[in-house]
């Protein structure tokens, strides 16, 4: 049963009026108070605030530039995130382990917020290891990037964080099972605090809408319609595998042509040939390695079958002309007798 949320909405004091000089002074005071002041850190901080008197402008840089911050500058960024409402972007936050967060959070506006989360986690029976791991992986990052308190978080914030994890998987080929587990734990805690309205989904097949969330809405609905139809004649596992392969195709289309409004608009030169070429460099979601020729073969066969089926069924969403041909299917190596 969901508990009532009796806490008033909270927000984190970001103190947006502070200048670069004020922030530098606050940072140097923090270093001195924690016994970590030294010439190297001070020089790095002065260089940072000289270049970025409005630090939030730093977050508008490409990710590669943000990640280039050296070891002496990163503590400045951590200080700003925890104490002064600095929002570096989920892409940056997912690249940094924030290993010093439990030390640096003392005395910050986020301390009471995360303490509330940890207390609720303990009351629900989460072990200390899981509480601390979850707290540093998801709630801390949500508080930093949203600039809001725990009570003002929403399901959409969890969804946005999950989407950022999926985007990083696409970009790097690295899966995030620990983050996804922490998102589930976080949603459980927020539900029992009365902050979100539902518990995380547990067990059973993942709904097609969720599995194909990265596919643009019009294409997603057409693909889901096809998968629902295939349920009538195929085993559940077969349809699930087909959904995965069509998802990869749909995500590619969403990337190269986000304005494509229907499968009917597929063009061989604009969509199919670039997709076929991209398979050579596609990496597996499981291990980050290039997919095998067998996987390439199966992905092309799945899309070919999809397009053939909807054409034969007379669906309006079928392309007007054939866009994939037999020779497009990667040839599997012949096994010698």
Coordinates of C-alpha atoms in Angstrom, one line a residue:
X1 CA 0.0 0.0 0.0
X2 CA 1.3 3.4 -0.9
X3 CA 2.0 5.7 2.1
X4 CA 0.8 9.3 2.1
X5 CA 3.3 11.9 1.4
X6 CA 3.1 14.2 4.4
X7 CA 6.2 16.2 3.6
X8 CA 6.0 19.6 2.0
X9 CA 7.6 20.0 -1.4
X10 CA 11.3 20.6 -1.1
X11 CA 13.8 22.1 -3.3
X12 CA 17.6 22.5 -3.2
X13 CA 19.0 25.9 -2.6
X14 CA 21.1 26.5 -5.7
X15 CA 22.0 30.1 -4.8
X16 CA 22.2 31.2 -8.5
X17 CA 23.3 34.7 -7.8
X18 CA 26.8 33.8 -6.7
X19 CA 29.6 35.0 -9.0
X20 CA 32.7 33.0 -10.0
X21 CA 34.7 34.9 -7.4
X22 CA 32.2 34.0 -4.7
X23 CA 32.1 30.4 -5.7
X24 CA 35.9 30.3 -5.7
X25 CA 36.0 31.7 -2.2
X26 CA 33.4 29.2 -1.1
X27 CA 35.4 26.4 -2.6
X28 CA 38.7 27.4 -1.0
X29 CA 37.0 27.8 2.3
X30 CA 35.6 24.3 1.9
X31 CA 39.1 22.9 1.1
X32 CA 40.5 24.6 4.2
X33 CA 37.7 23.3 6.4
X34 CA 38.2 19.7 5.3
X35 CA 42.0 19.9 5.5
X36 CA 42.6 19.5 1.7
X37 CA 43.7 22.9 0.7
X38 CA 46.9 23.0 -1.4
X39 CA 48.4 25.1 -4.1
X40 CA 47.6 22.6 -6.9
X41 CA 43.8 22.5 -6.1
X42 CA 43.8 26.3 -5.6
X43 CA 45.4 26.9 -9.0
X44 CA 43.1 24.5 -10.8
X45 CA 40.1 26.3 -9.1
X46 CA 41.3 29.7 -10.1
X47 CA 41.8 28.6 -13.7
X48 CA 38.3 27.0 -13.8
X49 CA 36.5 30.1 -12.5
X50 CA 38.6 32.4 -14.6
X51 CA 37.5 30.5 -17.7
X52 CA 33.9 29.8 -16.5
X53 CA 32.7 32.7 -14.3
X54 CA 29.2 31.2 -14.9
X55 CA 30.0 27.5 -14.3
X56 CA 26.7 26.3 -15.8
X57 CA 28.0 27.4 -19.2
X58 CA 30.7 24.7 -18.8
X59 CA 27.9 22.0 -18.9
X60 CA 26.9 23.2 -22.4
X61 CA 30.2 21.9 -23.8
X62 CA 30.4 18.5 -25.7
X63 CA 30.8 15.6 -23.4
X64 CA 34.4 14.9 -24.5
X65 CA 35.4 18.4 -23.4
X66 CA 33.6 18.0 -20.0
X67 CA 35.4 14.7 -19.5
X68 CA 38.7 16.3 -20.2
X69 CA 38.7 18.1 -16.8
X70 CA 41.8 16.9 -15.0
X71 CA 42.1 15.4 -11.5
X72 CA 42.7 18.8 -9.9
X73 CA 39.6 20.3 -11.5
X74 CA 37.1 17.5 -10.8
X75 CA 36.8 18.3 -7.1
X76 CA 35.7 21.8 -8.1
X77 CA 32.9 20.3 -10.2
X78 CA 31.9 17.9 -7.5
X79 CA 31.8 20.8 -5.0
X80 CA 29.6 22.8 -7.3
X81 CA 27.2 19.9 -7.9
X82 CA 26.7 19.1 -4.2
X83 CA 26.8 22.6 -2.8
X84 CA 25.7 25.1 -5.5
X85 CA 23.1 23.4 -7.7
X86 CA 25.5 22.8 -10.6
X87 CA 23.9 20.5 -13.3
X88 CA 26.6 18.8 -15.5
X89 CA 24.2 16.6 -17.5
X90 CA 23.3 12.9 -17.1
X91 CA 25.8 12.0 -19.8
X92 CA 28.6 13.4 -17.6
X93 CA 27.2 12.0 -14.4
X94 CA 27.1 8.5 -15.9
X95 CA 30.8 8.7 -16.8
X96 CA 31.9 9.7 -13.3
X97 CA 31.9 7.3 -10.4
X98 CA 31.4 10.0 -7.8
X99 CA 33.5 8.0 -5.4
X100 CA 34.0 11.0 -3.1
X101 CA 30.4 11.8 -2.8
X102 CA 29.8 10.5 0.7
X103 CA 32.7 12.6 2.0
X104 CA 31.8 15.7 0.1
X105 CA 28.1 15.7 0.8
X106 CA 28.5 16.6 4.4
X107 CA 27.1 20.0 5.1
X108 CA 25.7 20.3 1.6
X109 CA 22.0 21.1 0.7
X110 CA 21.8 17.5 -0.6
X111 CA 22.8 15.9 2.7
X112 CA 19.3 16.0 4.3
X113 CA 17.7 14.9 1.1
X114 CA 19.9 11.8 0.7
X115 CA 19.6 11.0 4.4
X116 CA 15.9 10.8 4.0
X117 CA 16.3 8.3 1.2
X118 CA 18.8 6.2 3.1
X119 CA 16.6 6.1 6.2
X120 CA 13.6 5.0 4.1
X121 CA 15.8 2.4 2.4
X122 CA 16.8 1.0 5.8
X123 CA 13.2 0.9 7.0
X124 CA 12.4 -1.2 3.9
X125 CA 15.1 -3.7 4.8
X126 CA 17.7 -2.8 2.2
X127 CA 21.2 -3.8 3.5
X128 CA 23.8 -1.0 4.1
X129 CA 25.7 -2.1 1.0
X130 CA 22.7 -1.8 -1.2
X131 CA 21.5 1.4 0.4
X132 CA 24.8 3.1 -0.2
X133 CA 25.3 1.7 -3.7
X134 CA 21.8 2.7 -4.7
X135 CA 22.1 6.1 -3.1
X136 CA 25.3 7.0 -4.9
X137 CA 24.2 5.6 -8.3
X138 CA 20.7 7.1 -8.8
X139 CA 19.2 9.4 -6.1
X140 CA 22.4 11.5 -5.9
X141 CA 22.5 11.9 -9.6
X142 CA 18.7 12.8 -9.7
X143 CA 19.1 15.4 -7.0
X144 CA 22.1 16.9 -8.8
X145 CA 20.6 17.1 -12.3
X146 CA 17.0 18.0 -11.4
X147 CA 17.9 20.6 -8.8
X148 CA 14.9 19.4 -6.8
X149 CA 14.5 17.7 -3.4
X150 CA 13.5 14.1 -2.9
X151 CA 9.9 14.9 -2.4
X152 CA 9.7 16.7 -5.7
X153 CA 11.1 13.9 -7.9
X154 CA 8.7 12.2 -10.3
X155 CA 8.4 9.1 -12.4
X156 CA 9.5 11.1 -15.4
X157 CA 12.8 11.8 -13.7
X158 CA 13.5 8.1 -13.3
X159 CA 12.4 7.5 -16.9
X160 CA 14.8 10.3 -18.1
X161 CA 17.7 8.8 -16.1
X162 CA 16.9 5.3 -17.6
X163 CA 16.8 6.8 -21.1
X164 CA 20.3 8.4 -20.4
X165 CA 21.6 4.9 -19.5
X166 CA 20.2 3.5 -22.7
X167 CA 21.7 6.3 -24.7
X168 CA 25.1 5.6 -23.1
X169 CA 24.7 1.9 -24.0
X170 CA 24.1 2.9 -27.6
X171 CA 27.1 5.2 -27.6
X172 CA 29.6 3.0 -25.8
X173 CA 28.2 -0.5 -26.2
X174 CA 28.4 -1.0 -22.4
X175 CA 25.4 -2.2 -20.5
X176 CA 24.3 -0.7 -17.2
X177 CA 22.7 -3.5 -15.2
X178 CA 23.8 -1.9 -11.9
X179 CA 22.2 1.4 -12.8
X180 CA 19.0 -0.3 -13.9
X181 CA 18.8 -2.3 -10.7
X182 CA 19.4 0.9 -8.7
X183 CA 16.6 2.7 -10.6
X184 CA 14.3 -0.1 -9.6
X185 CA 15.4 0.1 -5.9
X186 CA 15.0 3.9 -6.1
X187 CA 11.5 3.7 -7.4
X188 CA 10.6 1.2 -4.7
X189 CA 11.8 3.6 -2.0
X190 CA 10.1 6.6 -3.6
X191 CA 6.9 4.7 -3.8
X192 CA 6.9 3.9 -0.1
X193 CA 7.7 7.6 0.6
X194 CA 4.5 8.5 -1.4
X195 CA 6.5 10.3 -4.1
X196 CA 5.8 8.1 -7.1
X197 CA 2.5 6.2 -7.8
X198 CA 3.7 2.8 -8.7
X199 CA 6.3 0.1 -7.8
X200 CA 8.8 -1.0 -10.5
X201 CA 7.6 -3.7 -12.8
X202 CA 8.8 -7.1 -11.5
X203 CA 9.1 -10.3 -13.6
X204 CA 7.3 -11.3 -16.7
X205 CA 7.9 -10.1 -20.3
X206 CA 8.7 -6.5 -20.8
X207 CA 5.9 -4.7 -22.6
X208 CA 6.6 -3.9 -26.2
X209 CA 6.0 -0.2 -25.5
X210 CA 8.8 -0.3 -23.0
X211 CA 11.1 -2.4 -25.1
X212 CA 10.7 -0.2 -28.1
X213 CA 10.8 3.1 -26.2
X214 CA 13.8 4.4 -28.2
X215 CA 11.9 4.0 -31.5
X216 CA 10.0 7.1 -32.6
X217 CA 6.3 6.9 -31.8
X218 CA 4.8 6.4 -35.2
X219 CA 7.2 3.6 -36.2
X220 CA 6.9 2.0 -32.7
X221 CA 3.1 1.7 -33.1
X222 CA 3.5 0.1 -36.5
X223 CA 6.1 -2.4 -35.3
X224 CA 4.0 -3.3 -32.2
X225 CA 1.0 -3.8 -34.4
X226 CA 3.0 -6.3 -36.4
X227 CA 4.3 -8.1 -33.3
X228 CA 0.8 -8.4 -31.8
X229 CA -0.3 -10.0 -35.0
X230 CA 2.6 -12.4 -35.0
X231 CA 1.6 -13.6 -31.5
X232 CA -1.3 -15.4 -33.2
X233 CA 0.9 -17.7 -35.2
X234 CA 4.3 -17.8 -33.4
X235 CA 5.6 -18.9 -30.1
X236 CA 6.1 -16.2 -27.4
X237 CA 9.9 -16.6 -27.5
X238 CA 10.0 -16.3 -31.3
X239 CA 8.0 -13.0 -31.1
X240 CA 10.3 -11.7 -28.3
X241 CA 13.4 -12.4 -30.4
X242 CA 11.7 -10.7 -33.4
X243 CA 10.9 -7.7 -31.2
X244 CA 14.6 -7.3 -30.2
X245 CA 15.8 -7.4 -33.8
X246 CA 13.1 -5.0 -35.1
X247 CA 13.9 -2.7 -32.1
X248 CA 17.5 -2.4 -33.3
X249 CA 16.2 -1.5 -36.8
X250 CA 13.8 1.0 -35.4
X251 CA 16.4 2.7 -33.2
X252 CA 18.7 3.1 -36.3
X253 CA 15.8 4.7 -38.2
X254 CA 15.1 7.0 -35.3
X255 CA 18.8 8.0 -35.3
X256 CA 19.3 8.8 -39.0
X257 CA 15.8 10.0 -39.8
X258 CA 13.8 11.0 -36.7
X259 CA 11.1 12.6 -38.9
X260 CA 10.3 9.4 -40.6
X261 CA 6.6 9.0 -39.8
X262 CA 5.8 5.5 -41.2
X263 CA 7.4 2.3 -42.4
X264 CA 5.7 3.1 -45.7
X265 CA 8.3 5.9 -46.1
X266 CA 11.3 3.6 -46.1
X267 CA 13.7 4.4 -49.0
X268 CA 16.4 2.0 -50.0
X269 CA 19.1 4.6 -50.6
X270 CA 18.3 6.8 -47.6
X271 CA 17.4 4.1 -45.0
X272 CA 18.1 0.5 -45.9
X273 CA 21.6 0.7 -47.4
X274 CA 23.0 2.9 -44.6
X275 CA 21.5 0.4 -42.1
X276 CA 23.0 -2.6 -43.9
X277 CA 26.4 -0.9 -43.9
X278 CA 26.1 0.1 -40.2
X279 CA 25.7 -3.6 -39.2
X280 CA 29.4 -4.1 -39.9
X281 CA 30.2 -1.7 -37.0
X282 CA 27.3 -2.6 -34.7
X283 CA 28.3 -3.8 -31.3
X284 CA 26.5 -6.3 -29.0
X285 CA 24.5 -5.0 -26.0
X286 CA 25.9 -7.8 -24.0
X287 CA 29.7 -7.5 -24.3
X288 CA 30.3 -4.4 -26.4
X289 CA 32.0 -6.5 -29.2
X290 CA 31.0 -6.3 -32.9
X291 CA 28.1 -8.6 -33.6
X292 CA 28.7 -11.8 -35.4
X293 CA 27.9 -12.4 -39.1
X294 CA 25.2 -14.8 -37.8
X295 CA 23.6 -12.0 -35.8
X296 CA 23.9 -9.7 -38.8
X297 CA 22.2 -12.3 -40.9
X298 CA 19.4 -12.8 -38.4
X299 CA 18.7 -9.0 -38.1
X300 CA 18.4 -8.6 -41.9
X301 CA 16.2 -11.7 -42.1
X302 CA 13.9 -10.3 -39.4
X303 CA 13.5 -7.0 -41.1
X304 CA 13.0 -8.7 -44.5
X305 CA 10.3 -10.9 -43.0
X306 CA 8.6 -8.0 -41.4
X307 CA 8.4 -6.0 -44.7
X308 CA 7.4 -9.1 -46.7
X309 CA 4.6 -9.9 -44.2
X310 CA 3.0 -6.5 -44.1
X311 CA 3.2 -6.3 -47.9
X312 CA 1.6 -9.6 -48.4
X313 CA -1.1 -8.7 -45.8
X314 CA -1.9 -5.6 -47.7
X315 CA -1.2 -3.2 -44.8
X316 CA -1.1 0.5 -45.6
X317 CA 2.2 0.9 -43.8
X318 CA 4.0 -1.4 -46.2
X319 CA 6.5 0.4 -48.5
X320 CA 5.2 0.9 -52.0
X321 CA 8.2 -0.9 -53.5
X322 CA 10.6 -3.6 -52.4
X323 CA 13.5 -2.2 -50.5
X324 CA 15.4 -5.3 -49.3
X325 CA 16.5 -8.1 -51.6
X326 CA 17.9 -11.6 -51.2
X327 CA 21.5 -10.5 -51.9
X328 CA 21.3 -8.0 -48.9
X329 CA 21.2 -10.9 -46.5
X330 CA 24.7 -11.6 -45.2
X331 CA 26.0 -14.9 -46.3
X332 CA 26.9 -17.4 -43.6
X333 CA 30.2 -19.3 -43.8
X334 CA 29.8 -22.7 -45.3
X335 CA 30.7 -25.5 -42.9
X336 CA 33.1 -28.0 -44.5
X337 CA 32.2 -31.7 -44.3

